[in-house]
PDB file of C-alpha atoms in Angstrom:
ATOM      1  CA  MET A   1      71.414-254.905 -72.129  1.00  0.00           C
ATOM      2  CA  LYS A   2      72.333-254.990 -75.901  1.00  0.00           C
ATOM      3  CA  LYS A   3      69.345-254.341 -78.374  1.00  0.00           C
ATOM      4  CA  VAL A   4      69.733-257.823 -80.521  1.00  0.00           C
ATOM      5  CA  ILE A   5      66.798-258.566 -83.146  1.00  0.00           C
ATOM      6  CA  ALA A   6      66.845-261.737 -85.133  1.00  0.00           C
ATOM      7  CA  ILE A   7      65.484-262.171 -88.215  1.00  0.00           C
ATOM      8  CA  ILE A   8      64.370-265.155 -89.946  1.00  0.00           C
ATOM      9  CA  VAL A   9      63.588-265.651 -93.253  1.00  0.00           C
ATOM     10  CA  THR A  10      61.428-268.663 -94.588  1.00  0.00           C
ATOM     11  CA  PHE A  11      59.847-270.257 -97.613  1.00  0.00           C
ATOM     12  CA  LYS A  12      57.697-273.469 -96.935  1.00  0.00           C
ATOM     13  CA  ARG A  13      59.238-275.159 -94.139  1.00  0.00           C
ATOM     14  CA  LYS A  14      57.225-274.221 -91.351  1.00  0.00           C
ATOM     15  CA  HIS A  15      57.919-277.635 -89.321  1.00  0.00           C
ATOM     16  CA  LEU A  16      62.189-276.659 -89.492  1.00  0.00           C
ATOM     17  CA  LEU A  17      61.043-272.996 -88.673  1.00  0.00           C
ATOM     18  CA  CYS A  18      59.519-273.909 -85.444  1.00  0.00           C
ATOM     19  CA  LYS A  19      62.571-275.644 -84.492  1.00  0.00           C
ATOM     20  CA  VAL A  20      64.569-272.761 -85.134  1.00  0.00           C
ATOM     21  CA  ILE A  21      62.255-270.364 -83.463  1.00  0.00           C
ATOM     22  CA  GLU A  22      62.363-272.640 -80.465  1.00  0.00           C
ATOM     23  CA  SER A  23      66.043-272.579 -80.387  1.00  0.00           C
ATOM     24  CA  ILE A  24      65.976-268.760 -80.100  1.00  0.00           C
ATOM     25  CA  LEU A  25      63.428-268.761 -77.119  1.00  0.00           C
ATOM     26  CA  ASN A  26      65.608-271.037 -75.481  1.00  0.00           C
ATOM     27  CA  GLN A  27      68.648-269.022 -75.681  1.00  0.00           C
ATOM     28  CA  THR A  28      70.691-267.913 -72.598  1.00  0.00           C
ATOM     29  CA  VAL A  29      70.738-264.239 -73.926  1.00  0.00           C
ATOM     30  CA  LYS A  30      67.929-263.633 -75.696  1.00  0.00           C
ATOM     31  CA  PRO A  31      67.001-261.057 -78.443  1.00  0.00           C
ATOM     32  CA  MET A  32      64.901-258.068 -78.106  1.00  0.00           C
ATOM     33  CA  GLU A  33      62.730-259.037 -80.931  1.00  0.00           C
ATOM     34  CA  ILE A  34      62.324-262.074 -83.524  1.00  0.00           C
ATOM     35  CA  ILE A  35      61.378-260.735 -86.773  1.00  0.00           C
ATOM     36  CA  ILE A  36      60.121-263.750 -89.101  1.00  0.00           C
ATOM     37  CA  ILE A  37      59.974-262.796 -92.985  1.00  0.00           C
ATOM     38  CA  ASP A  38      57.672-264.988 -94.969  1.00  0.00           C
ATOM     39  CA  ASN A  39      58.582-265.450 -98.601  1.00  0.00           C
ATOM     40  CA  ASN A  40      54.901-266.013 -99.415  1.00  0.00           C
ATOM     41  CA  SER A  41      54.703-269.464 -98.288  1.00  0.00           C
ATOM     42  CA  ASN A  42      51.580-271.358 -98.989  1.00  0.00           C
ATOM     43  CA  ASP A  43      51.753-274.278 -96.653  1.00  0.00           C
ATOM     44  CA  GLY A  44      50.133-272.335 -93.249  1.00  0.00           C
ATOM     45  CA  THR A  45      53.339-270.956 -91.984  1.00  0.00           C
ATOM     46  CA  ARG A  46      51.785-268.111 -90.688  1.00  0.00           C
ATOM     47  CA  GLU A  47      49.413-269.866 -88.345  1.00  0.00           C
ATOM     48  CA  VAL A  48      52.521-271.954 -87.265  1.00  0.00           C
ATOM     49  CA  VAL A  49      54.450-268.532 -86.256  1.00  0.00           C
ATOM     50  CA  LYS A  50      51.002-267.329 -84.565  1.00  0.00           C
ATOM     51  CA  LYS A  51      51.232-270.309 -82.017  1.00  0.00           C
ATOM     52  CA  PHE A  52      54.247-268.281 -80.675  1.00  0.00           C
ATOM     53  CA  PHE A  53      53.033-264.918 -80.413  1.00  0.00           C
ATOM     54  CA  ASN A  54      51.993-265.417 -76.704  1.00  0.00           C
ATOM     55  CA  ASN A  55      55.372-267.263 -75.432  1.00  0.00           C
ATOM     56  CA  GLY A  56      56.285-264.905 -72.664  1.00  0.00           C
ATOM     57  CA  ARG A  57      60.058-264.858 -73.393  1.00  0.00           C
ATOM     58  CA  VAL A  58      60.395-263.020 -76.339  1.00  0.00           C
ATOM     59  CA  ASN A  59      58.761-260.618 -78.869  1.00  0.00           C
ATOM     60  CA  ILE A  60      57.601-262.121 -82.544  1.00  0.00           C
ATOM     61  CA  SER A  61      56.392-260.309 -85.132  1.00  0.00           C
ATOM     62  CA  TYR A  62      55.664-262.065 -88.823  1.00  0.00           C
ATOM     63  CA  TYR A  63      55.475-260.226 -91.945  1.00  0.00           C
ATOM     64  CA  ASN A  64      54.777-261.374 -95.539  1.00  0.00           C
ATOM     65  CA  THR A  65      56.498-260.581 -98.642  1.00  0.00           C
ATOM     66  CA  GLY A  66      53.700-261.214-100.748  1.00  0.00           C
ATOM     67  CA  ALA A  67      55.922-262.533-103.418  1.00  0.00           C
ATOM     68  CA  ASN A  68      58.940-265.073-103.326  1.00  0.00           C
ATOM     69  CA  LEU A  69      61.884-262.495-102.890  1.00  0.00           C
ATOM     70  CA  GLY A  70      64.629-264.956-102.191  1.00  0.00           C
ATOM     71  CA  GLY A  71      66.946-264.832 -99.137  1.00  0.00           C
ATOM     72  CA  ALA A  72      68.430-261.757-100.753  1.00  0.00           C
ATOM     73  CA  GLY A  73      64.953-259.947-100.700  1.00  0.00           C
ATOM     74  CA  GLY A  74      63.597-261.177 -97.773  1.00  0.00           C
ATOM     75  CA  PHE A  75      67.286-260.427 -95.582  1.00  0.00           C
ATOM     76  CA  LYS A  76      66.731-256.874 -96.944  1.00  0.00           C
ATOM     77  CA  ILE A  77      63.041-256.306 -95.384  1.00  0.00           C
ATOM     78  CA  GLY A  78      63.929-257.927 -92.418  1.00  0.00           C
ATOM     79  CA  MET A  79      67.111-255.776 -91.926  1.00  0.00           C
ATOM     80  CA  GLN A  80      64.967-252.458 -92.666  1.00  0.00           C
ATOM     81  CA  LYS A  81      62.610-253.302 -90.091  1.00  0.00           C
ATOM     82  CA  ALA A  82      65.206-254.211 -87.504  1.00  0.00           C
ATOM     83  CA  LEU A  83      66.719-250.724 -88.305  1.00  0.00           C
ATOM     84  CA  GLU A  84      63.145-249.086 -87.688  1.00  0.00           C
ATOM     85  CA  ARG A  85      63.377-250.882 -84.520  1.00  0.00           C
ATOM     86  CA  LYS A  86      66.504-249.032 -83.500  1.00  0.00           C
ATOM     87  CA  SER A  87      68.082-252.326 -82.726  1.00  0.00           C
ATOM     88  CA  GLU A  88      72.181-252.299 -82.002  1.00  0.00           C
ATOM     89  CA  TYR A  89      72.930-255.467 -83.491  1.00  0.00           C
ATOM     90  CA  ILE A  90      71.048-257.619 -86.156  1.00  0.00           C
ATOM     91  CA  TRP A  91      71.177-261.536 -85.907  1.00  0.00           C
ATOM     92  CA  LEU A  92      69.935-263.292 -89.305  1.00  0.00           C
ATOM     93  CA  MET A  93      69.540-266.867 -89.963  1.00  0.00           C
ATOM     94  CA  ASP A  94      67.548-269.145 -92.452  1.00  0.00           C
ATOM     95  CA  ASP A  95      64.822-271.294 -91.416  1.00  0.00           C
ATOM     96  CA  ASP A  96      67.031-274.680 -91.512  1.00  0.00           C
ATOM     97  CA  LEU A  97      69.778-273.047 -88.959  1.00  0.00           C
ATOM     98  CA  SER A  98      69.250-273.999 -84.989  1.00  0.00           C
ATOM     99  CA  PRO A  99      71.616-272.006 -82.993  1.00  0.00           C
ATOM    100  CA  ASP A 100      72.469-273.705 -79.597  1.00  0.00           C
ATOM    101  CA  GLU A 101      71.141-272.219 -76.608  1.00  0.00           C
ATOM    102  CA  HIS A 102      74.611-269.840 -75.878  1.00  0.00           C
ATOM    103  CA  CYS A 103      75.204-269.041 -79.171  1.00  0.00           C
ATOM    104  CA  LEU A 104      74.231-265.327 -79.163  1.00  0.00           C
ATOM    105  CA  GLU A 105      75.735-264.968 -75.397  1.00  0.00           C
ATOM    106  CA  TYR A 106      79.344-266.018 -77.206  1.00  0.00           C
ATOM    107  CA  LEU A 107      78.646-263.880 -80.207  1.00  0.00           C
ATOM    108  CA  LEU A 108      77.803-260.737 -78.118  1.00  0.00           C
ATOM    109  CA  ASP A 109      80.819-261.469 -76.222  1.00  0.00           C
ATOM    110  CA  SER A 110      83.098-261.057 -79.184  1.00  0.00           C
ATOM    111  CA  VAL A 111      81.425-258.431 -81.258  1.00  0.00           C
ATOM    112  CA  ASN A 112      82.145-254.970 -81.664  1.00  0.00           C
ATOM    113  CA  SER A 113      80.846-251.840 -83.670  1.00  0.00           C
ATOM    114  CA  SER A 114      83.067-252.587 -86.701  1.00  0.00           C
ATOM    115  CA  THR A 115      83.438-256.575 -86.536  1.00  0.00           C
ATOM    116  CA  ILE A 116      80.801-258.890 -87.981  1.00  0.00           C
ATOM    117  CA  CYS A 117      80.609-262.379 -85.908  1.00  0.00           C
ATOM    118  CA  GLN A 118      79.700-265.511 -87.512  1.00  0.00           C
ATOM    119  CA  PRO A 119      79.123-268.880 -85.514  1.00  0.00           C
ATOM    120  CA  MET A 120      80.858-272.223 -86.144  1.00  0.00           C
ATOM    121  CA  ARG A 121      77.968-274.396 -88.109  1.00  0.00           C
ATOM    122  CA  LEU A 122      77.548-277.786 -87.754  1.00  0.00           C
ATOM    123  CA  ASN A 123      75.683-280.705 -89.536  1.00  0.00           C
ATOM    124  CA  VAL A 124      73.198-283.044 -87.026  1.00  0.00           C
ATOM    125  CA  ASP A 125      75.792-285.352 -86.883  1.00  0.00           C
ATOM    126  CA  SER A 126      77.923-282.927 -85.574  1.00  0.00           C
ATOM    127  CA  THR A 127      80.947-282.750 -88.261  1.00  0.00           C
ATOM    128  CA  CYS A 128      81.684-279.591 -89.110  1.00  0.00           C
ATOM    129  CA  ALA A 129      79.650-277.331 -91.824  1.00  0.00           C
ATOM    130  CA  GLU A 130      81.268-273.920 -91.630  1.00  0.00           C
ATOM    131  CA  TYR A 131      82.790-273.653 -95.539  1.00  0.00           C
ATOM    132  CA  SER A 132      82.862-269.961 -94.688  1.00  0.00           C
ATOM    133  CA  PRO A 133      86.043-268.946 -96.505  1.00  0.00           C
ATOM    134  CA  THR A 134      89.274-267.655 -94.764  1.00  0.00           C
ATOM    135  CA  CYS A 135      90.655-266.925 -98.104  1.00  0.00           C
ATOM    136  CA  TYR A 136      88.599-265.655-101.100  1.00  0.00           C
ATOM    137  CA  ASP A 137      91.128-264.440-103.970  1.00  0.00           C
ATOM    138  CA  LEU A 138      89.831-262.496-106.449  1.00  0.00           C
ATOM    139  CA  LYS A 139      93.422-261.269-107.350  1.00  0.00           C
ATOM    140  CA  SER A 140      95.116-264.063-108.802  1.00  0.00           C
ATOM    141  CA  VAL A 141      95.221-264.812-112.501  1.00  0.00           C
ATOM    142  CA  PHE A 142      95.659-268.476-112.165  1.00  0.00           C
ATOM    143  CA  THR A 143      92.880-269.914-110.626  1.00  0.00           C
ATOM    144  CA  LEU A 144      89.374-270.700-111.300  1.00  0.00           C
ATOM    145  CA  ARG A 145      87.940-271.126-107.917  1.00  0.00           C
ATOM    146  CA  PRO A 146      88.367-268.145-105.644  1.00  0.00           C
ATOM    147  CA  LYS A 147      87.779-269.915-102.125  1.00  0.00           C
ATOM    148  CA  ARG A 148      90.898-270.992-101.681  1.00  0.00           C
ATOM    149  CA  GLU A 149      90.832-271.693 -97.859  1.00  0.00           C
ATOM    150  CA  THR A 150      87.774-272.394 -95.651  1.00  0.00           C
ATOM    151  CA  VAL A 151      87.045-272.750 -91.620  1.00  0.00           C
ATOM    152  CA  ILE A 152      87.091-276.097 -92.274  1.00  0.00           C
ATOM    153  CA  ASN A 153      90.274-276.174 -92.828  1.00  0.00           C
ATOM    154  CA  PHE A 154      91.171-274.888 -88.779  1.00  0.00           C
ATOM    155  CA  PHE A 155      87.919-277.191 -87.301  1.00  0.00           C
ATOM    156  CA  ASN A 156      90.336-279.287 -85.332  1.00  0.00           C
ATOM    157  CA  SER A 157      93.087-277.133 -84.812  1.00  0.00           C
ATOM    158  CA  LYS A 158      91.290-274.310 -83.594  1.00  0.00           C
ATOM    159  CA  LYS A 159      88.934-274.885 -80.739  1.00  0.00           C
ATOM    160  CA  ASP A 160      87.541-271.921 -78.982  1.00  0.00           C
ATOM    161  CA  ALA A 161      89.052-269.435 -81.257  1.00  0.00           C
ATOM    162  CA  GLN A 162      88.349-266.579 -83.568  1.00  0.00           C
ATOM    163  CA  ILE A 163      88.765-266.926 -87.422  1.00  0.00           C
ATOM    164  CA  ASP A 164      89.183-264.470 -89.651  1.00  0.00           C
ATOM    165  CA  LEU A 165      86.669-264.516 -92.707  1.00  0.00           C
ATOM    166  CA  HIS A 166      86.586-263.401 -96.166  1.00  0.00           C
ATOM    167  CA  GLY A 167      82.954-263.995 -96.391  1.00  0.00           C
ATOM    168  CA  ILE A 168      80.139-265.181 -94.763  1.00  0.00           C
ATOM    169  CA  PRO A 169      76.609-267.161 -95.181  1.00  0.00           C
ATOM    170  CA  PHE A 170      73.395-265.178 -93.896  1.00  0.00           C
ATOM    171  CA  GLU A 171      73.301-268.370 -91.268  1.00  0.00           C
ATOM    172  CA  GLY A 172      74.109-266.945 -87.901  1.00  0.00           C
ATOM    173  CA  PRO A 173      75.839-263.996 -88.488  1.00  0.00           C
ATOM    174  CA  LEU A 174      75.513-261.364 -85.581  1.00  0.00           C
ATOM    175  CA  ILE A 175      75.983-257.947 -87.859  1.00  0.00           C
ATOM    176  CA  PRO A 176      76.248-254.720 -85.781  1.00  0.00           C
ATOM    177  CA  THR A 177      73.976-252.116 -87.058  1.00  0.00           C
ATOM    178  CA  PRO A 178      76.519-249.082 -87.608  1.00  0.00           C
ATOM    179  CA  ILE A 179      78.242-251.450 -90.160  1.00  0.00           C
ATOM    180  CA  VAL A 180      74.628-252.000 -92.104  1.00  0.00           C
ATOM    181  CA  SER A 181      74.430-247.923 -91.721  1.00  0.00           C
ATOM    182  CA  GLN A 182      77.854-247.681 -93.500  1.00  0.00           C
ATOM    183  CA  ILE A 183      77.350-250.032 -96.575  1.00  0.00           C
ATOM    184  CA  GLY A 184      73.809-250.562 -96.957  1.00  0.00           C
ATOM    185  CA  LEU A 185      71.257-253.372 -97.285  1.00  0.00           C
ATOM    186  CA  PRO A 186      71.578-256.786 -98.990  1.00  0.00           C
ATOM    187  CA  ASP A 187      71.295-256.271-102.631  1.00  0.00           C
ATOM    188  CA  GLU A 188      67.931-258.177-103.349  1.00  0.00           C
ATOM    189  CA  ARG A 189      68.929-258.624-107.205  1.00  0.00           C
ATOM    190  CA  PHE A 190      70.953-261.677-106.357  1.00  0.00           C
ATOM    191  CA  PHE A 191      67.881-263.555-105.070  1.00  0.00           C
ATOM    192  CA  ILE A 192      69.672-266.466-103.927  1.00  0.00           C
ATOM    193  CA  PHE A 193      73.199-267.282-103.706  1.00  0.00           C
ATOM    194  CA  TYR A 194      76.277-264.914-103.298  1.00  0.00           C
ATOM    195  CA  ASP A 195      74.266-262.259-101.565  1.00  0.00           C
ATOM    196  CA  ASP A 196      75.816-263.015 -98.348  1.00  0.00           C
ATOM    197  CA  LEU A 197      79.174-263.050-100.143  1.00  0.00           C
ATOM    198  CA  ASP A 198      78.543-259.714-101.770  1.00  0.00           C
ATOM    199  CA  TYR A 199      77.678-258.273 -98.222  1.00  0.00           C
ATOM    200  CA  ALA A 200      80.609-259.424 -96.563  1.00  0.00           C
ATOM    201  CA  LEU A 201      83.090-258.505 -99.513  1.00  0.00           C
ATOM    202  CA  ARG A 202      81.208-254.628 -99.188  1.00  0.00           C
ATOM    203  CA  ALA A 203      81.800-254.725 -95.529  1.00  0.00           C
ATOM    204  CA  ARG A 204      85.448-255.764 -95.900  1.00  0.00           C
ATOM    205  CA  LYS A 205      85.954-253.215 -98.699  1.00  0.00           C
ATOM    206  CA  PHE A 206      85.253-250.415 -95.919  1.00  0.00           C
ATOM    207  CA  GLY A 207      87.352-251.718 -93.437  1.00  0.00           C
ATOM    208  CA  CYS A 208      85.297-254.181 -91.300  1.00  0.00           C
ATOM    209  CA  LYS A 209      86.815-257.458 -89.619  1.00  0.00           C
ATOM    210  CA  ILE A 210      84.483-260.855 -90.034  1.00  0.00           C
ATOM    211  CA  LYS A 211      85.144-263.197 -87.346  1.00  0.00           C
ATOM    212  CA  CYS A 212      83.873-266.945 -86.838  1.00  0.00           C
ATOM    213  CA  ILE A 213      83.631-267.663 -83.324  1.00  0.00           C
ATOM    214  CA  THR A 214      84.031-271.000 -83.054  1.00  0.00           C
ATOM    215  CA  LYS A 215      82.729-271.378 -79.122  1.00  0.00           C
ATOM    216  CA  ALA A 216      79.280-270.131 -80.477  1.00  0.00           C
ATOM    217  CA  LYS A 217      77.663-272.952 -82.459  1.00  0.00           C
ATOM    218  CA  ALA A 218      74.458-273.503 -84.805  1.00  0.00           C
ATOM    219  CA  THR A 219      73.638-276.836 -86.176  1.00  0.00           C
ATOM    220  CA  ARG A 220      72.419-276.655 -90.040  1.00  0.00           C
ATOM    221  CA  LEU A 221      69.027-278.677 -90.210  1.00  0.00           C
ATOM    222  CA  LEU A 222      69.692-279.798 -93.729  1.00  0.00           C
ATOM    223  CA  LYS A 223      72.730-280.716 -95.274  1.00  0.00           C
ATOM    224  CA  ASN A 224      74.209-278.440 -98.118  1.00  0.00           C
ATOM    225  CA  ASN A 225      73.498-280.074-101.812  1.00  0.00           C
ATOM    226  CA  GLN A 226      74.578-277.216-104.430  1.00  0.00           C
ATOM    227  CA  VAL A 227      76.067-279.526-106.868  1.00  0.00           C
ATOM    228  CA  ASN A 228      72.777-281.181-107.926  1.00  0.00           C
ATOM    229  CA  ASP A 229      71.462-277.797-108.040  1.00  0.00           C
ATOM    230  CA  LEU A 230      73.527-276.842-110.621  1.00  0.00           C
ATOM    231  CA  SER A 231      71.026-278.471-113.211  1.00  0.00           C
ATOM    232  CA  SER A 232      67.913-276.973-111.710  1.00  0.00           C
ATOM    233  CA  TRP A 233      66.927-272.990-111.940  1.00  0.00           C
ATOM    234  CA  LYS A 234      69.075-272.674-108.705  1.00  0.00           C
ATOM    235  CA  GLY A 235      72.239-273.279-111.054  1.00  0.00           C
ATOM    236  CA  TYR A 236      71.332-269.907-113.019  1.00  0.00           C
ATOM    237  CA  PHE A 237      71.398-267.801-110.008  1.00  0.00           C
ATOM    238  CA  MET A 238      74.720-269.913-108.774  1.00  0.00           C
ATOM    239  CA  LEU A 239      76.534-269.173-111.785  1.00  0.00           C
ATOM    240  CA  ARG A 240      75.158-265.680-112.347  1.00  0.00           C
ATOM    241  CA  ASN A 241      76.012-264.349-109.507  1.00  0.00           C
ATOM    242  CA  PHE A 242      79.310-266.079-109.147  1.00  0.00           C
ATOM    243  CA  PHE A 243      79.904-264.167-112.176  1.00  0.00           C
ATOM    244  CA  ARG A 244      78.817-261.269-110.934  1.00  0.00           C
ATOM    245  CA  ILE A 245      81.318-261.164-107.774  1.00  0.00           C
ATOM    246  CA  HIS A 246      84.185-261.662-110.514  1.00  0.00           C
ATOM    247  CA  LEU A 247      82.642-258.392-112.185  1.00  0.00           C
ATOM    248  CA  ILE A 248      82.168-256.352-109.153  1.00  0.00           C
ATOM    249  CA  TYR A 249      85.110-257.281-107.058  1.00  0.00           C
ATOM    250  CA  GLY A 250      87.785-258.503-109.306  1.00  0.00           C
ATOM    251  CA  GLU A 251      91.153-256.894-108.753  1.00  0.00           C
ATOM    252  CA  ASN A 252      91.976-256.842-112.048  1.00  0.00           C
ATOM    253  CA  ILE A 253      90.671-257.195-115.972  1.00  0.00           C
ATOM    254  CA  PHE A 254      91.833-261.073-116.027  1.00  0.00           C
ATOM    255  CA  VAL A 255      89.858-261.675-112.551  1.00  0.00           C
ATOM    256  CA  ARG A 256      87.081-259.737-114.061  1.00  0.00           C
ATOM    257  CA  SER A 257      87.185-261.547-117.527  1.00  0.00           C
ATOM    258  CA  ARG A 258      87.316-264.852-115.996  1.00  0.00           C
ATOM    259  CA  PRO A 259      83.649-265.580-116.043  1.00  0.00           C
ATOM    260  CA  LEU A 260      84.067-265.458-119.999  1.00  0.00           C
ATOM    261  CA  LEU A 261      86.675-268.377-119.730  1.00  0.00           C
ATOM    262  CA  ILE A 262      84.381-270.368-117.386  1.00  0.00           C
ATOM    263  CA  THR A 263      81.285-270.122-119.386  1.00  0.00           C
ATOM    264  CA  ILE A 264      82.958-271.864-122.492  1.00  0.00           C
ATOM    265  CA  MET A 265      84.382-274.634-120.333  1.00  0.00           C
ATOM    266  CA  TYR A 266      81.359-275.356-118.880  1.00  0.00           C
ATOM    267  CA  ILE A 267      78.968-275.053-121.877  1.00  0.00           C
ATOM    268  CA  LEU A 268      81.653-277.275-124.207  1.00  0.00           C
ATOM    269  CA  LYS A 269      81.576-279.568-121.130  1.00  0.00           C
ATOM    270  CA  SER A 270      77.550-279.515-121.358  1.00  0.00           C
ATOM    271  CA  MET A 271      77.706-280.253-125.058  1.00  0.00           C
ATOM    272  CA  LEU A 272      79.948-282.656-125.236  1.00  0.00           C
ATOM    273  CA  THR A 273      77.939-284.690-122.790  1.00  0.00           C
ATOM    274  CA  GLY A 274      74.520-284.046-124.424  1.00  0.00           C
ATOM    275  CA  ASN A 275      73.241-281.459-121.430  1.00  0.00           C
ATOM    276  CA  VAL A 276      71.909-278.619-123.814  1.00  0.00           C
ATOM    277  CA  LYS A 277      69.877-277.858-120.710  1.00  0.00           C
ATOM    278  CA  ALA A 278      73.023-277.153-118.316  1.00  0.00           C
ATOM    279  CA  ALA A 279      74.292-275.147-121.492  1.00  0.00           C
ATOM    280  CA  ARG A 280      71.574-272.911-121.902  1.00  0.00           C
ATOM    281  CA  ILE A 281      71.682-272.259-117.901  1.00  0.00           C
ATOM    282  CA  CYS A 282      75.164-271.340-118.189  1.00  0.00           C
ATOM    283  CA  PHE A 283      74.771-268.946-121.529  1.00  0.00           C
ATOM    284  CA  ASP A 284      71.646-267.132-119.906  1.00  0.00           C
ATOM    285  CA  ALA A 285      73.758-266.903-116.461  1.00  0.00           C
ATOM    286  CA  TYR A 286      76.687-265.063-118.328  1.00  0.00           C
ATOM    287  CA  ILE A 287      74.742-262.570-120.439  1.00  0.00           C
ATOM    288  CA  ASP A 288      72.722-261.480-117.466  1.00  0.00           C
ATOM    289  CA  HIS A 289      75.438-261.050-115.016  1.00  0.00           C
ATOM    290  CA  LYS A 290      77.085-258.367-117.225  1.00  0.00           C
ATOM    291  CA  SER A 291      73.607-256.262-117.884  1.00  0.00           C
ATOM    292  CA  LYS A 292      73.594-252.932-116.298  1.00  0.00           C
ATOM    293  CA  SER A 293      70.679-253.843-114.177  1.00  0.00           C
ATOM    294  CA  PHE A 294      71.700-256.949-113.048  1.00  0.00           C
ATOM    295  CA  ARG A 295      68.533-258.527-114.633  1.00  0.00           C
ATOM    296  CA  THR A 296      66.961-261.914-113.851  1.00  0.00           C
ATOM    297  CA  SER A 297      65.440-263.928-116.995  1.00  0.00           C
ATOM    298  CA  ARG A 298      62.087-264.793-116.280  1.00  0.00           C
ATOM    299  CA  ARG A 299      62.394-268.594-116.952  1.00  0.00           C
ATOM    300  CA  TYR A 300      64.187-268.952-113.879  1.00  0.00           C
ATOM    301  CA  ILE A 301      62.278-267.063-111.388  1.00  0.00           C
ATOM    302  CA  PRO A 302      60.203-269.708-109.151  1.00  0.00           C
TER     303      PRO A 302
END
């Protein structure tokens, strides 16, 4: 039996977390252990998790980080703990992703030591929520959006297929530990957003494959609303980290310089519409993405 450890990173969403834990406990092929990484929630998450300790099906461990380290920091700690336990595969997810009962079984059927397997994510109404890129273009000069094509483009035409990916979300991927040993852990400095893309691009750089296993399904319990996030503190991390991806993985000087053009356009648009706050967020994101330490401005730490 393959040794799989499931990692769930959570923050103040205990009711959703319970549903995710239940969905893992009900898998046709169960993981060896579930590790809950709590980013210092104050909503009674620990007490809720303790109710699952004696479930009789899967061993569950709980760790409180003592601070909000974001998804990136939480997954880093979780993966470290999985490596310490000599797991063969690490199954990552947020506290709002509920895998279908056969999800892990189908992922294990397709995985190997050099391939990361991602399930097909669906919304609660069964519409496709899988926006992982099948083409993430960091080479073309004349494009502002590197995510050229996603799994959703193949949703109706490739049922029960394996789709090659350029990126993954940390929402359901099954990662072989040899890959983790080779490329390292997630970069906690990303905090939230693009930490998963950074990890995927690293993996592909080392020759690893990433595939979406469309037969393996998982349901997102919350709908993605990143457009509104741009006007909040999350917008800072979204822009800063998007720019950082260009800086690290841009294949030519024009792509690596693209964040400057985006920043100028974004600030001009924000000022013309009177949105000074958005202009400030973008300016700070641009400055910080270029810093050697990849710093985070204190004003945006939640």
